[in-house]
């Protein structure tokens, strides 16, 4: 069981651009975790730094508190599964799975015991004698995974967008196997993806990355209810968070004709910073009649998503979206009363969340 | 699909004409010659398969054939591993790689007859650097008199001339291997030898197939360079099949014999190349290259 820790890690490629910077992250043993972010945000770079394929230009990689910056992937004993399935084509499935063990000169008696066990878990038992080159992408990816978990002293398994080239109907199957392996071996898994659905359904702990920085680490619920950065707000959720550019006048922060009263010391602390107000579409409440602090809004567009409706609204000089159950009858052009659930309102000052009690008014 | 009228033939006609002039007519002419006894100015006489029998019983042909096989396999044994090794040693994707490739590719740009002449000059006992070098070491090198010297000089000339082809092919093949394969091998803890064996070599299979086929066919037909360097001598040490063919057809006016020899020659190259192809594409049965 291994704790993985990154301290002040940064990496610069030869182009002079930082791929990742100021990374401080920690993974407890046995955690199932995801790195989520758009393409090019540095998540793959981070993965390679953990596995040892890349040595970071700054900072330290710690395994169980011991610095391993200078150690090779083999010495770190970390497995990695790549976006494109890698199999050794001249070896059959059995020999592929045995490859990492034989590289480490594990006795053949152990290999003969271990491989059928792993094959059983992966559902590859009847394919052990098959040629690996002719298999489906999904089976090849299972083999890549198998080559990782076959080592019983493995510190962690890193997955770099492992479902990208897998057929949709096989994705579910593969992910189920992945969860099974995690459950069986209690192995630390770090899963890189740009697909929020994949990340949020797979992992207990998700780190959202953008532009080389780790913005927030938390449970899927945390990321949804309390996004600590505007990017986390609109990257996670479908549609993403409503974000309004805001201005400060005295103790009052306002966007359009919507205002909130801030405690005086908070207002002082954020004065002069770039401000945003955020609210998730799920937390925009729609009423048929006026309520305290509600915004008269016009329905501009209605999108049906099956179980719910997404409304495009305009009110208090703001454009925003609301997600409501598909039970209410509404038409484009109708006027409704929208209110923002107070406990879910977020304020961001220079892209960082300000958590505080709020009082709202609509002029 | 059915063809409703014959107009479609008009479209394939140009291609057919080219094929006819290029392949069918010469080929049929050679077959025709091989079945006749021909002397210029006299009517040809049909002799059936007599020419083929003569060729197959001829010691000149038999010895040249064995020598040719030995030569082709020897240069493959040298050029393929050497080419792969050089390609692996080349720098990757920088100006150094470009410079190295250009320098390595130079021998490929030299016309074959010039290659022969260059090596002829290299090995001349009065002014060549090769004899000078060996003489300095105390070895009396003489390409014109010593069969061992002549044979190995031809081998080395071919290695010098054609190893770059294998290098270029392998270099392209190496660059086509995705990094993930090497990274996976590193993660799996493979030694560099096992990485070469299980990642690099299997992924080079298709380019090596092409390289080996080309080198086999070309070396099996080697003529110009050897003719200029040694003239097939001393004795018959470096007399290869095409040399025999030219001697019979041009020097001896034995057109029937030469035609029969050409066909046997052609057939041998075809069969051996096909055998190579089968072996190389089935190194791991059932596998396909992507």
XYZ file of C-alpha atoms in Angstrom:
653
model
C 0.000 0.000 0.000
C 1.536 3.232 -1.126
C 0.802 6.895 -0.535
C 1.595 9.029 -3.560
C 2.404 12.676 -3.090
C 3.426 15.494 -5.403
C 5.099 18.493 -3.799
C 5.454 21.749 -5.746
C 5.719 19.832 -8.985
C 6.184 21.718 -12.236
C 7.272 20.537 -15.626
C 8.489 22.542 -18.573
C 8.934 21.040 -22.021
C 11.704 22.192 -24.314
C 9.327 24.764 -25.857
C 9.656 26.788 -22.618
C 5.963 26.445 -21.773
C 4.925 24.968 -18.439
C 2.849 21.839 -18.989
C 2.032 21.645 -15.285
C 2.826 24.027 -12.443
C 2.409 24.392 -8.660
C 1.033 20.898 -8.253
C 0.497 19.746 -4.677
C -1.565 16.581 -4.583
C -1.794 13.515 -2.428
C -3.339 10.109 -3.027
C -4.027 7.852 -0.042
C -3.488 4.093 -0.479
C -6.283 2.326 -2.320
C -8.044 5.470 -3.495
C -9.836 5.478 -6.803
C -9.113 8.871 -8.225
C -9.517 10.792 -11.454
C -7.663 13.657 -13.091
C -10.217 15.554 -15.117
C -9.596 18.364 -17.546
C -9.731 19.418 -21.189
C -7.170 18.208 -23.744
C -3.765 19.777 -23.216
C -4.371 20.714 -19.591
C -1.334 18.723 -18.424
C -3.034 15.686 -16.955
C -1.094 13.176 -19.064
C 2.148 14.969 -18.191
C 1.261 14.652 -14.529
C 0.609 10.939 -14.960
C 3.986 10.415 -16.612
C 5.655 12.285 -13.767
C 4.040 9.922 -11.263
C 4.948 6.788 -13.216
C 8.511 7.960 -13.817
C 8.381 8.259 -17.611
C 9.071 11.975 -17.098
C 11.271 13.621 -14.512
C 9.705 16.928 -13.385
C 11.789 20.073 -13.855
C 10.748 21.224 -10.357
C 9.352 19.645 -7.234
C 9.336 16.237 -5.656
C 7.490 12.984 -6.217
C 7.050 11.039 -2.998
C 6.049 7.404 -2.598
C 5.351 6.619 1.078
C 7.179 9.813 1.968
C 10.326 8.820 0.108
C 11.477 10.954 -2.806
C 11.580 8.902 -6.014
C 12.377 11.591 -8.625
C 15.479 9.720 -9.779
C 13.831 6.271 -9.874
C 12.786 4.469 -13.067
C 9.213 3.258 -13.607
C 10.443 -0.276 -12.908
C 11.859 0.745 -9.529
C 8.735 2.686 -8.600
C 6.632 -0.346 -9.440
C 3.806 1.678 -10.910
C 1.765 0.421 -13.845
C 0.342 2.590 -16.584
C -2.327 1.897 -19.164
C -2.204 4.048 -22.273
C -4.830 5.618 -24.469
C -4.006 3.268 -27.342
C -3.896 -0.331 -26.209
C -0.370 -1.738 -26.193
C 0.149 -5.466 -26.598
C 3.291 -7.327 -27.551
C 2.069 -8.656 -30.860
C 4.413 -11.595 -31.215
C 3.386 -12.921 -27.802
C 0.099 -14.632 -27.031
C -2.211 -13.393 -24.293
C -0.612 -15.597 -21.635
C 2.912 -14.451 -22.475
C 1.765 -10.834 -22.603
C 0.418 -11.086 -19.061
C 3.578 -12.891 -17.950
C 5.850 -10.296 -19.589
C 6.301 -7.952 -16.572
C 6.835 -10.937 -14.259
C 9.442 -12.518 -16.517
C 11.215 -9.161 -16.860
C 11.556 -9.231 -13.094
C 12.762 -12.846 -13.126
C 9.791 -14.064 -11.103
C 9.954 -17.891 -10.852
C 7.858 -19.729 -13.470
C 5.952 -21.553 -10.725
C 4.615 -18.204 -9.544
C 3.841 -17.134 -13.119
C 1.852 -20.333 -13.714
C -0.194 -19.684 -10.596
C -0.657 -15.954 -11.113
C -1.653 -15.686 -14.782
C -4.807 -17.878 -14.661
C -5.901 -15.944 -11.579
C -5.585 -12.583 -13.324
C -7.058 -13.920 -16.561
C -10.100 -15.069 -14.600
C -10.607 -11.577 -13.166
C -10.223 -9.986 -16.584
C -12.466 -12.533 -18.277
C -9.644 -13.589 -20.594
C -9.345 -17.209 -19.472
C -10.574 -18.718 -22.740
C -8.302 -16.419 -24.752
C -5.005 -17.143 -23.001
C -3.609 -19.081 -25.957
C -4.880 -16.557 -28.505
C -2.578 -14.388 -30.523
C -2.714 -10.934 -28.988
C -2.518 -9.003 -32.274
C -5.889 -10.233 -33.498
C -7.897 -9.221 -30.430
C -10.402 -6.370 -30.140
C -9.262 -3.011 -28.754
C -11.206 -3.714 -25.585
C -9.473 -7.066 -25.007
C -6.105 -5.470 -25.744
C -6.821 -2.812 -23.155
C -7.722 -5.549 -20.674
C -4.336 -7.133 -21.362
C -2.583 -3.797 -20.728
C -4.476 -3.590 -17.465
C -3.628 -7.185 -16.674
C 0.081 -6.556 -17.204
C -0.249 -3.955 -14.454
C -2.209 -5.876 -11.827
C -0.288 -9.096 -12.403
C 2.478 -7.635 -10.217
C 1.251 -8.224 -6.672
C 3.460 -5.566 -5.055
C 2.179 -2.835 -7.366
C 2.143 0.676 -5.865
C -0.521 2.117 -8.161
C -2.049 1.793 -11.572
C -2.332 4.875 -13.757
C -4.833 4.980 -16.596
C -4.425 7.514 -19.383
C -7.820 7.886 -21.066
C -8.079 4.105 -21.341
C -11.544 4.064 -22.903
C -10.845 6.444 -25.815
C -10.591 3.837 -28.563
C -13.053 1.381 -27.047
C -16.432 0.798 -28.679
C -19.269 2.344 -26.664
C -20.870 -0.987 -25.774
C -17.503 -2.323 -24.602
C -16.753 0.726 -22.451
C -19.248 -0.307 -19.828
C -17.807 -3.803 -19.725
C -14.245 -2.526 -19.396
C -15.133 -0.039 -16.696
C -16.890 -2.775 -14.748
C -13.711 -4.898 -14.899
C -11.730 -1.891 -13.745
C -13.970 -1.431 -10.709
C -13.793 -5.149 -10.026
C -9.987 -5.024 -10.023
C -10.003 -1.985 -7.779
C -12.340 -3.707 -5.376
C -10.354 -6.961 -5.428
C -6.852 -5.536 -4.994
C -7.622 -2.257 -3.171
C -5.063 -0.795 -5.489
C -4.544 2.936 -5.927
C -5.923 3.944 -9.310
C -5.431 7.306 -10.962
C -7.595 7.719 -13.995
C -7.010 10.507 -16.510
C -9.918 11.626 -18.640
C -11.510 14.645 -20.276
C -14.950 13.089 -19.885
C -16.646 14.292 -16.701
C -19.127 11.439 -16.792
C -16.294 8.896 -16.833
C -14.461 10.669 -14.022
C -17.455 11.238 -11.778
C -18.798 7.697 -12.087
C -15.405 6.029 -11.692
C -13.668 7.922 -8.956
C -14.149 8.690 -5.267
C -11.775 11.613 -5.557
C -11.583 13.873 -8.602
C -8.984 16.517 -9.359
C -9.983 19.097 -11.951
C -7.114 20.517 -13.994
C -6.849 23.394 -16.422
C -3.853 25.110 -18.017
C -1.391 23.012 -16.050
C -2.872 23.747 -12.641
C -4.877 21.558 -10.301
C -7.925 23.684 -9.498
C -9.841 21.534 -7.048
C -9.710 18.073 -5.567
C -12.771 16.571 -3.989
C -15.596 14.106 -4.162
C -17.889 14.301 -7.218
C -20.513 15.858 -4.906
C -18.094 18.565 -3.719
C -17.130 19.448 -7.257
C -20.741 19.749 -8.208
C -22.084 21.644 -5.216
C -19.102 23.795 -4.278
C -16.874 24.352 -7.289
C -13.872 26.275 -5.978
C -13.086 27.891 -9.329
C -15.301 29.163 -12.163
C -13.637 26.660 -14.518
C -14.672 23.750 -12.286
C -18.172 25.207 -12.295
C -18.676 25.290 -16.018
C -16.495 22.278 -16.956
C -18.455 19.971 -14.653
C -22.185 19.696 -15.073
C -24.286 19.697 -18.161
C -24.984 22.479 -18.824
C -22.217 24.028 -16.743
C -22.582 26.653 -14.069
C -24.146 30.032 -14.856
C -21.392 32.595 -14.350
C -22.001 36.334 -14.302
C -19.352 39.025 -14.376
C -19.956 41.106 -11.288
C -18.988 44.479 -9.834
C -18.622 45.709 -6.277
C -20.296 48.858 -4.992
C -19.723 49.361 -1.293
C -20.791 46.110 0.354
C -22.944 45.119 -2.569
C -21.866 42.818 -5.368
C -24.053 42.961 -8.460
C -24.454 41.427 -11.860
C -27.040 43.007 -14.125
C -29.886 44.100 -11.807
C -29.181 41.249 -9.374
C -27.332 42.175 -6.176
C -26.032 40.521 -3.052
C -24.971 42.108 0.216
C -21.601 41.050 1.537
C -20.174 41.334 5.056
C -18.049 44.450 5.227
C -14.659 42.746 5.818
C -15.290 40.364 2.903
C -16.169 43.226 0.596
C -12.968 44.946 1.621
C -10.923 41.801 1.032
C -12.137 41.271 -2.525
C -12.220 44.904 -3.601
C -10.358 45.519 -6.845
C -10.371 41.837 -7.908
C -12.123 40.399 -10.914
C -15.464 39.135 -9.598
C -17.970 36.534 -10.727
C -21.246 35.220 -9.362
C -22.025 31.573 -10.105
C -25.104 29.394 -9.767
C -25.685 25.914 -11.160
C -28.740 25.493 -13.440
C -29.949 22.784 -11.029
C -30.111 25.370 -8.249
C -32.105 27.940 -10.180
C -35.675 27.611 -8.889
C -38.579 28.446 -11.164
C -41.898 29.754 -9.799
C -45.165 30.585 -11.534
C -45.743 33.639 -9.322
C -43.544 36.245 -7.720
C -41.569 35.161 -4.648
C -39.246 37.184 -2.402
C -35.997 37.990 -4.258
C -37.121 36.313 -7.458
C -36.242 37.557 -10.920
C -38.937 38.031 -13.550
C -37.488 36.192 -16.555
C -38.462 35.440 -20.112
C -38.133 31.915 -21.448
C -35.932 32.214 -24.552
C -35.447 28.565 -25.385
C -36.418 25.158 -24.023
C -34.229 22.046 -24.433
C -35.621 18.637 -23.625
C -33.151 16.174 -22.151
C -35.481 13.333 -21.274
C -36.156 13.453 -17.560
C -35.653 17.193 -17.296
C -35.935 20.452 -19.203
C -33.259 23.053 -19.624
C -34.528 26.614 -19.878
C -32.647 29.467 -21.449
C -33.773 32.489 -19.478
C -33.328 36.242 -19.572
C -34.054 38.358 -16.554
C -32.490 41.154 -14.492
C -30.298 41.850 -17.560
C -28.742 38.383 -17.247
C -28.749 35.332 -19.486
C -28.876 32.113 -17.530
C -29.955 28.495 -17.686
C -32.168 26.499 -15.370
C -32.672 22.755 -15.164
C -36.175 21.819 -14.021
C -38.171 18.568 -13.894
C -40.037 17.823 -17.113
C -43.436 18.148 -15.455
C -44.143 21.845 -15.816
C -45.711 23.118 -19.004
C -43.837 26.093 -20.349
C -43.550 27.805 -23.711
C -40.980 30.029 -25.284
C -41.887 33.630 -24.491
C -43.538 32.844 -21.130
C -42.572 34.871 -18.112
C -41.513 32.962 -15.030
C -40.038 33.918 -11.657
C -36.559 32.587 -11.076
C -34.698 32.543 -7.786
C -31.176 31.459 -7.012
C -30.950 28.963 -4.146
C -29.002 30.973 -1.622
C -26.845 28.179 -0.160
C -25.585 27.193 -3.637
C -24.605 30.658 -4.807
C -20.892 31.038 -5.359
C -18.790 34.183 -5.565
C -15.410 34.120 -7.204
C -12.728 36.735 -6.720
C -9.846 36.387 -9.186
C -11.108 32.880 -10.020
C -11.112 31.702 -6.414
C -14.227 30.930 -4.430
C -15.306 33.234 -1.611
C -17.451 31.351 0.885
C -19.708 33.507 2.974
C -23.221 34.263 4.137
C -25.093 36.334 1.569
C -28.115 38.588 1.398
C -29.662 39.094 -1.976
C -31.802 41.803 -3.550
C -33.283 42.354 -6.972
C -33.714 45.956 -8.000
C -21.228 -6.395 -61.847
C -22.034 -7.044 -65.464
C -20.649 -5.050 -68.350
C -23.443 -4.098 -70.729
C -21.313 -3.197 -73.701
C -17.759 -3.480 -74.844
C -16.942 0.201 -74.546
C -15.347 -0.453 -71.162
C -12.432 -2.057 -72.959
C -11.488 1.365 -74.345
C -10.670 2.475 -70.845
C -8.319 -0.375 -70.099
C -6.756 -0.353 -73.561
C -3.924 2.107 -72.763
C -2.967 0.111 -69.712
C -3.131 -3.109 -71.694
C -0.887 -1.632 -74.404
C 1.705 -0.588 -71.870
C 1.540 -3.982 -70.208
C 1.898 -5.712 -73.560
C 4.971 -3.748 -74.594
C 6.454 -3.844 -71.163
C 5.821 -7.387 -70.030
C 3.838 -9.790 -72.197
C 5.682 -9.387 -75.495
C 9.237 -9.555 -74.123
C 8.279 -12.450 -71.885
C 6.690 -14.434 -74.684
C 9.656 -13.675 -76.954
C 12.018 -15.080 -74.342
C 9.881 -18.203 -73.968
C 9.927 -18.544 -77.738
C 13.726 -18.204 -77.882
C 14.208 -20.689 -75.097
C 12.556 -23.395 -77.162
C 14.654 -22.769 -80.283
C 18.206 -22.995 -81.508
C 18.954 -19.598 -82.980
C 21.895 -18.314 -84.934
C 21.713 -14.832 -86.417
C 20.979 -14.995 -90.134
C 19.787 -18.598 -90.091
C 16.258 -19.916 -89.610
C 15.504 -20.928 -86.027
C 15.151 -24.614 -85.214
C 12.656 -25.895 -82.637
C 14.499 -27.915 -80.024
C 11.886 -28.350 -77.311
C 13.308 -28.352 -73.794
C 16.853 -29.143 -74.915
C 18.127 -25.676 -73.947
C 16.797 -26.093 -70.395
C 18.508 -29.467 -70.105
C 21.779 -28.000 -71.342
C 21.607 -25.134 -68.865
C 20.792 -27.374 -65.899
C 23.643 -29.764 -66.757
C 26.148 -26.983 -67.343
C 28.774 -26.736 -64.591
C 29.277 -23.037 -65.330
C 25.587 -22.447 -64.519
C 25.500 -24.828 -61.547
C 28.574 -23.335 -59.906
C 27.411 -19.791 -60.559
C 24.006 -20.669 -59.098
C 25.455 -22.021 -55.865
C 27.864 -19.074 -55.672
C 24.974 -16.696 -56.261
C 22.848 -18.214 -53.493
C 25.775 -18.094 -51.088
C 26.485 -14.490 -51.998
C 22.887 -13.317 -51.613
C 22.439 -15.007 -48.237
C 25.794 -13.715 -47.021
C 25.055 -10.100 -47.872
C 21.572 -10.396 -46.294
C 23.166 -11.777 -43.140
C 25.484 -8.776 -43.021
C 23.340 -5.947 -44.360
C 20.105 -6.569 -42.442
C 21.518 -6.690 -38.882
C 23.987 -3.933 -39.712
C 21.255 -1.747 -41.231
C 18.973 -2.244 -38.217
C 21.849 -1.469 -35.839
C 22.757 1.736 -37.684
C 19.118 2.837 -37.843
C 18.810 2.303 -34.073
C 21.975 4.302 -33.472
C 20.831 7.272 -35.563
C 19.669 10.389 -33.731
C 15.918 10.952 -33.695
C 14.179 13.898 -35.344
C 16.750 16.697 -35.368
C 19.091 18.290 -37.893
C 21.613 15.620 -36.918
C 19.208 12.966 -38.149
C 18.800 14.781 -41.477
C 22.551 15.117 -41.965
C 23.176 11.493 -41.035
C 20.506 10.277 -43.438
C 21.867 12.338 -46.326
C 25.419 11.130 -45.753
C 24.261 7.531 -45.357
C 22.093 7.774 -48.442
C 24.913 8.981 -50.716
C 25.980 5.507 -51.918
C 22.386 4.905 -53.061
C 22.580 7.922 -55.350
C 25.676 6.721 -57.177
C 25.025 4.906 -60.474
C 25.973 1.248 -60.334
C 28.702 1.490 -62.943
C 30.289 4.374 -61.028
C 30.221 2.264 -57.873
C 32.166 -0.415 -59.755
C 34.687 2.096 -61.011
C 35.122 3.709 -57.577
C 35.910 0.335 -56.055
C 38.128 -0.572 -58.953
C 40.208 2.512 -58.187
C 40.095 1.802 -54.438
C 41.539 -1.653 -54.955
C 44.106 -1.117 -57.726
C 47.399 -2.509 -56.564
C 49.352 0.507 -57.842
C 47.296 3.398 -56.441
C 44.335 2.059 -54.382
C 43.987 2.783 -50.678
C 42.751 -0.728 -49.883
C 45.974 -2.519 -50.961
C 47.960 0.268 -49.318
C 46.147 -0.346 -46.042
C 46.544 -4.121 -46.111
C 50.147 -3.953 -47.238
C 50.883 -1.684 -44.314
C 49.413 -4.398 -42.058
C 51.688 -6.922 -43.708
C 48.979 -8.654 -45.763
C 49.589 -8.934 -49.499
C 46.203 -7.857 -50.834
C 45.497 -8.423 -54.538
C 41.972 -8.256 -55.899
C 43.011 -9.435 -59.361
C 44.949 -12.522 -58.286
C 43.700 -13.637 -54.884
C 40.198 -15.269 -54.979
C 39.555 -14.629 -51.271
C 40.418 -10.945 -51.648
C 38.240 -10.635 -54.747
C 35.209 -12.345 -53.175
C 35.281 -10.343 -49.935
C 35.896 -7.102 -51.781
C 32.727 -7.729 -53.796
C 30.830 -8.522 -50.585
C 32.093 -5.370 -48.862
C 31.335 -3.262 -51.922
C 27.746 -4.508 -51.855
C 27.463 -3.894 -48.113
C 28.814 -0.364 -48.601
C 26.451 0.282 -51.480
C 23.215 -1.190 -50.128
C 23.221 -1.209 -46.312
C 21.982 2.419 -46.420
C 18.788 1.173 -48.072
C 18.069 -1.040 -45.067
C 18.994 1.860 -42.780
C 16.566 4.236 -44.497
C 13.736 1.699 -44.437
C 14.348 0.827 -40.795
C 14.675 4.448 -39.801
C 11.258 5.170 -41.303
C 9.900 2.042 -39.620
C 11.336 3.045 -36.244
C 9.816 6.494 -36.436
C 6.422 4.930 -37.055
C 6.473 3.068 -33.739
C 4.291 4.972 -31.246
C 6.089 6.102 -28.068
C 3.455 4.354 -25.975
C 4.948 0.982 -26.965
C 8.331 1.907 -25.537
C 6.755 3.523 -22.500
C 4.690 0.400 -21.858
C 7.827 -1.733 -22.107
C 9.577 0.600 -19.671
C 6.643 0.388 -17.266
C 6.664 -3.407 -17.618
C 10.329 -3.364 -16.650
C 11.665 -4.804 -19.906
C 15.417 -4.705 -20.486
C 16.589 -2.924 -23.628
C 17.223 -6.284 -25.307
C 13.730 -7.549 -24.527
C 12.279 -4.204 -25.651
C 14.104 -4.620 -28.952
C 12.919 -8.201 -29.286
C 9.254 -7.685 -28.403
C 8.580 -4.080 -29.430
C 11.044 -2.887 -32.053
C 11.631 -5.988 -34.127
C 7.969 -7.021 -34.507
C 7.097 -3.447 -35.498
C 9.884 -3.395 -38.096
C 8.655 -6.592 -39.683
C 6.885 -5.008 -42.634
C 9.750 -2.681 -43.596
C 12.253 -5.490 -43.115
C 10.152 -7.715 -45.370
C 10.398 -5.109 -48.102
C 14.097 -4.553 -47.435
C 14.958 -8.239 -47.482
C 12.949 -8.880 -50.648
C 14.536 -5.925 -52.459
C 18.022 -6.826 -51.333
C 17.556 -10.471 -52.217
C 16.222 -9.774 -55.705
C 18.802 -7.091 -56.452
C 21.772 -9.029 -55.120
C 20.624 -12.105 -57.003
C 20.836 -10.075 -60.217
C 24.111 -8.313 -59.391
C 26.151 -7.618 -62.493
C 27.532 -4.138 -63.233
C 29.621 -3.496 -60.137
C 31.177 -6.956 -60.133
C 31.842 -6.849 -63.854
C 33.718 -3.575 -63.466
C 35.564 -4.562 -60.304
C 36.699 -8.115 -60.986
C 35.205 -9.113 -64.330
C 34.013 -12.299 -62.592
C 37.503 -13.393 -61.683
C 40.003 -14.410 -60.672
C 38.961 -17.635 -62.393
C 35.247 -17.877 -61.669
C 35.411 -16.779 -58.008
C 33.081 -13.845 -58.577
C 31.194 -15.114 -61.620
C 27.509 -14.742 -60.720
C 24.429 -15.794 -62.686
C 23.902 -12.624 -64.670
C 27.555 -12.737 -65.711
C 27.010 -16.224 -67.126
C 23.908 -15.014 -68.907
C 25.673 -12.069 -70.527
C 28.623 -14.202 -71.578
C 26.321 -16.673 -73.305
C 23.995 -14.148 -74.932
C 26.416 -11.388 -75.898
C 29.742 -13.157 -76.085
C 28.600 -16.568 -77.286
C 25.512 -15.799 -79.378
C 23.792 -18.714 -77.618
C 20.382 -17.079 -77.556
C 18.414 -20.249 -76.857
C 20.670 -21.159 -73.953
C 20.557 -17.593 -72.609
C 16.765 -17.442 -72.916
C 16.372 -20.747 -71.070
C 18.808 -19.510 -68.405
C 16.824 -16.247 -68.042
C 13.626 -18.159 -67.462
C 15.202 -20.447 -64.893
C 16.795 -17.393 -63.294
C 13.469 -15.587 -63.209
C 11.706 -18.595 -61.769
C 14.301 -19.048 -59.032
C 14.037 -15.404 -57.954
C 10.264 -15.655 -57.949
C 10.194 -18.815 -55.847
C 12.797 -17.712 -53.317
C 11.277 -14.239 -52.950
C 7.874 -15.789 -52.394
C 9.353 -18.102 -49.789
C 10.901 -15.110 -48.007
C 7.604 -13.290 -48.175
C 5.704 -16.210 -46.691
C 8.193 -16.683 -43.891
C 8.433 -13.001 -42.996
C 4.710 -12.310 -43.022
C 3.989 -15.365 -40.890
C 6.595 -14.884 -38.191
C 3.698 -14.928 -35.770
C 0.851 -16.786 -37.377
C -2.439 -14.992 -37.695
C -1.067 -11.588 -36.774
C -1.712 -8.562 -38.887
C 0.082 -5.269 -39.088
C -2.115 -2.263 -38.507
